[in-house]
Amino acid sequence: GTGGLAGSAGPGRDPAASCLATLAAAQVSLARDDLAGARKMLDDADEYAASRHQLPGEPLFGVVGGLIRAKAALADGDATGARALVLRLRDTSAPGDPQLDWVLTMLDGEIALRTGDAGRARMTLMPDAEGPHAARADSLLMRGRLLLSEGDFRGALQAVGPVLDGTADEMTLQVKLAALVAAAVANRRLGLTGTAAELLEQALALAEPDDACRVFLDAGQPVRSAITVLVPPTSRSAGFAGRILERFDTQLPHAEAGPDRAEAQLLTDSELAVLRFLPSHLTNQEIAEALFLSINTVKTHLRSAYRKLGVASRRAAIARARRLDLL
């Protein structure tokens, strides 16, 4: 577990090493969506960061802790707080540090994407598209996620291709997981459901040993929909996928709810379950069989969902649901 990595330094233990271990544990807790645990460890690290102990080659612990805090705030739905932390770090620590400036740019782009502001994300990320970090896995991932948000699904797949095949620079497990998830969504949007299902299964299999569910939650409703439709009960990752869906149900929304979104949030779980089968092109009878419902019940749920979405056809329902990030 991560709990043993936090807390005060024991007798004879180097405070800097203890702080580094605590920050690493906070990062692990964040990846597991244990936001309270991550914040507790960050608080424990503050006293060491204040002493300015530093290991050779390591950034100041206050900067690392600030980056993790910003990611935790974003994970908790507080985009404003996350952006404030990024601005503070940029003002206090980034001047004269091109590497940190680039890290903050990536995080600022992530905040824009998570709040649905693709235009701001493009303005933030694209100036670095041909820069010295262009071949890094995290740069390629962010470019792919930007293109995905803009509807350029083939472009998104091309961007994350080097991450998936292992040729990108500075690869990490978290970036590989996020690239698999993005590629699964892009393939599903292109109608390549078989490929999408395979990529999603790979991501789940890689993430499950570490309980790294945060990467799926960060990708939003398109991934929730993909897990619901593409991961069958017979999958070896079905239990882990079910826990991720439970986390989706309990987390706060990442975007402000406009009038259309507010209406969509009135959909019941049953209506959402039926709605998410529409892009699969299954017939109503096949949807009924997949959900163990009668066809009349499926039709009732669809009529109600169409009314709440303000549409009159399957195609229009799919388009509206995608705009609202329900698919």
Tab-separated table of N, CA, C and O in Angstrom, residues 83 86-87 107-113 115-126 146:
chain	number	residue	atom	x	y	z
A	83	ARG	N	-6.194	25.685	-12.263
A	83	ARG	CA	-5.561	26.715	-13.093
A	83	ARG	C	-4.838	27.750	-12.232
A	83	ARG	O	-3.773	28.238	-12.604
A	86	VAL	N	-1.521	26.365	-11.345
A	86	VAL	CA	-0.621	26.411	-12.498
A	86	VAL	C	-0.063	27.822	-12.678
A	86	VAL	O	1.145	28.011	-12.897
A	87	LEU	N	-0.931	28.824	-12.582
A	87	LEU	CA	-0.477	30.207	-12.733
A	87	LEU	C	0.522	30.589	-11.645
A	87	LEU	O	1.521	31.284	-11.905
A	107	LEU	N	-0.083	20.827	-18.641
A	107	LEU	CA	-1.128	20.763	-17.631
A	107	LEU	C	-2.210	21.804	-17.900
A	107	LEU	O	-3.412	21.523	-17.734
A	108	ASP	N	-1.819	22.978	-18.362
A	108	ASP	CA	-2.797	24.005	-18.705
A	108	ASP	C	-3.669	23.538	-19.875
A	108	ASP	O	-4.892	23.769	-19.889
A	109	GLY	N	-3.058	22.881	-20.848
A	109	GLY	CA	-3.830	22.320	-21.958
A	109	GLY	C	-4.786	21.238	-21.494
A	109	GLY	O	-5.921	21.143	-21.972
A	110	GLU	N	-4.341	20.430	-20.546
A	110	GLU	CA	-5.195	19.383	-19.974
A	110	GLU	C	-6.419	20.003	-19.292
A	110	GLU	O	-7.547	19.516	-19.438
A	111	ILE	N	-6.203	21.082	-18.560
A	111	ILE	CA	-7.321	21.745	-17.880
A	111	ILE	C	-8.326	22.256	-18.904
A	111	ILE	O	-9.547	22.092	-18.741
A	112	ALA	N	-7.827	22.863	-19.980
A	112	ALA	CA	-8.726	23.375	-21.013
A	112	ALA	C	-9.528	22.241	-21.655
A	112	ALA	O	-10.744	22.373	-21.874
A	113	LEU	N	-8.880	21.132	-21.949
A	113	LEU	CA	-9.591	20.005	-22.554
A	113	LEU	C	-10.643	19.445	-21.611
A	113	LEU	O	-11.759	19.108	-22.028
A	115	THR	N	-12.325	20.916	-19.390
A	115	THR	CA	-13.460	21.821	-19.220
A	115	THR	C	-14.182	22.070	-20.539
A	115	THR	O	-15.066	22.922	-20.612
A	116	GLY	N	-13.806	21.344	-21.578
A	116	GLY	CA	-14.497	21.442	-22.857
A	116	GLY	C	-14.109	22.623	-23.711
A	116	GLY	O	-14.795	22.940	-24.684
A	117	ASP	N	-13.013	23.295	-23.389
A	117	ASP	CA	-12.586	24.475	-24.139
A	117	ASP	C	-11.482	24.078	-25.122
A	117	ASP	O	-10.290	24.332	-24.895
A	118	ALA	N	-11.903	23.460	-26.242
A	118	ALA	CA	-10.928	22.973	-27.223
A	118	ALA	C	-10.152	24.127	-27.855
A	118	ALA	O	-8.975	23.975	-28.195
A	119	GLY	N	-10.799	25.285	-28.039
A	119	GLY	CA	-10.111	26.424	-28.630
A	119	GLY	C	-8.956	26.890	-27.772
A	119	GLY	O	-7.854	27.150	-28.276
A	120	ARG	N	-9.195	26.997	-26.475
A	120	ARG	CA	-8.125	27.410	-25.572
A	120	ARG	C	-7.031	26.339	-25.508
A	120	ARG	O	-5.836	26.660	-25.436
A	121	ALA	N	-7.432	25.075	-25.543
A	121	ALA	CA	-6.451	23.992	-25.526
A	121	ALA	C	-5.545	24.071	-26.752
A	121	ALA	O	-4.327	23.896	-26.650
A	122	ARG	N	-6.131	24.368	-27.915
A	122	ARG	CA	-5.322	24.481	-29.142
A	122	ARG	C	-4.348	25.646	-29.037
A	122	ARG	O	-3.166	25.517	-29.394
A	123	MET	N	-4.821	26.782	-28.551
A	123	MET	CA	-3.939	27.938	-28.404
A	123	MET	C	-2.805	27.659	-27.426
A	123	MET	O	-1.685	28.141	-27.588
A	124	THR	N	-3.089	26.831	-26.414
A	124	THR	CA	-2.083	26.514	-25.400
A	124	THR	C	-1.065	25.505	-25.897
A	124	THR	O	0.149	25.653	-25.687
A	125	LEU	N	-1.548	24.464	-26.576
A	125	LEU	CA	-0.698	23.317	-26.891
A	125	LEU	C	0.037	23.424	-28.227
A	125	LEU	O	1.168	22.958	-28.349
A	126	MET	N	-0.599	24.011	-29.240
A	126	MET	CA	-0.029	23.927	-30.576
A	126	MET	C	1.282	24.683	-30.759
A	126	MET	O	2.117	24.252	-31.560
A	146	LEU	N	-6.297	16.529	-28.087
A	146	LEU	CA	-6.847	17.750	-28.670
A	146	LEU	C	-7.576	17.438	-29.972
A	146	LEU	O	-8.721	17.872	-30.184
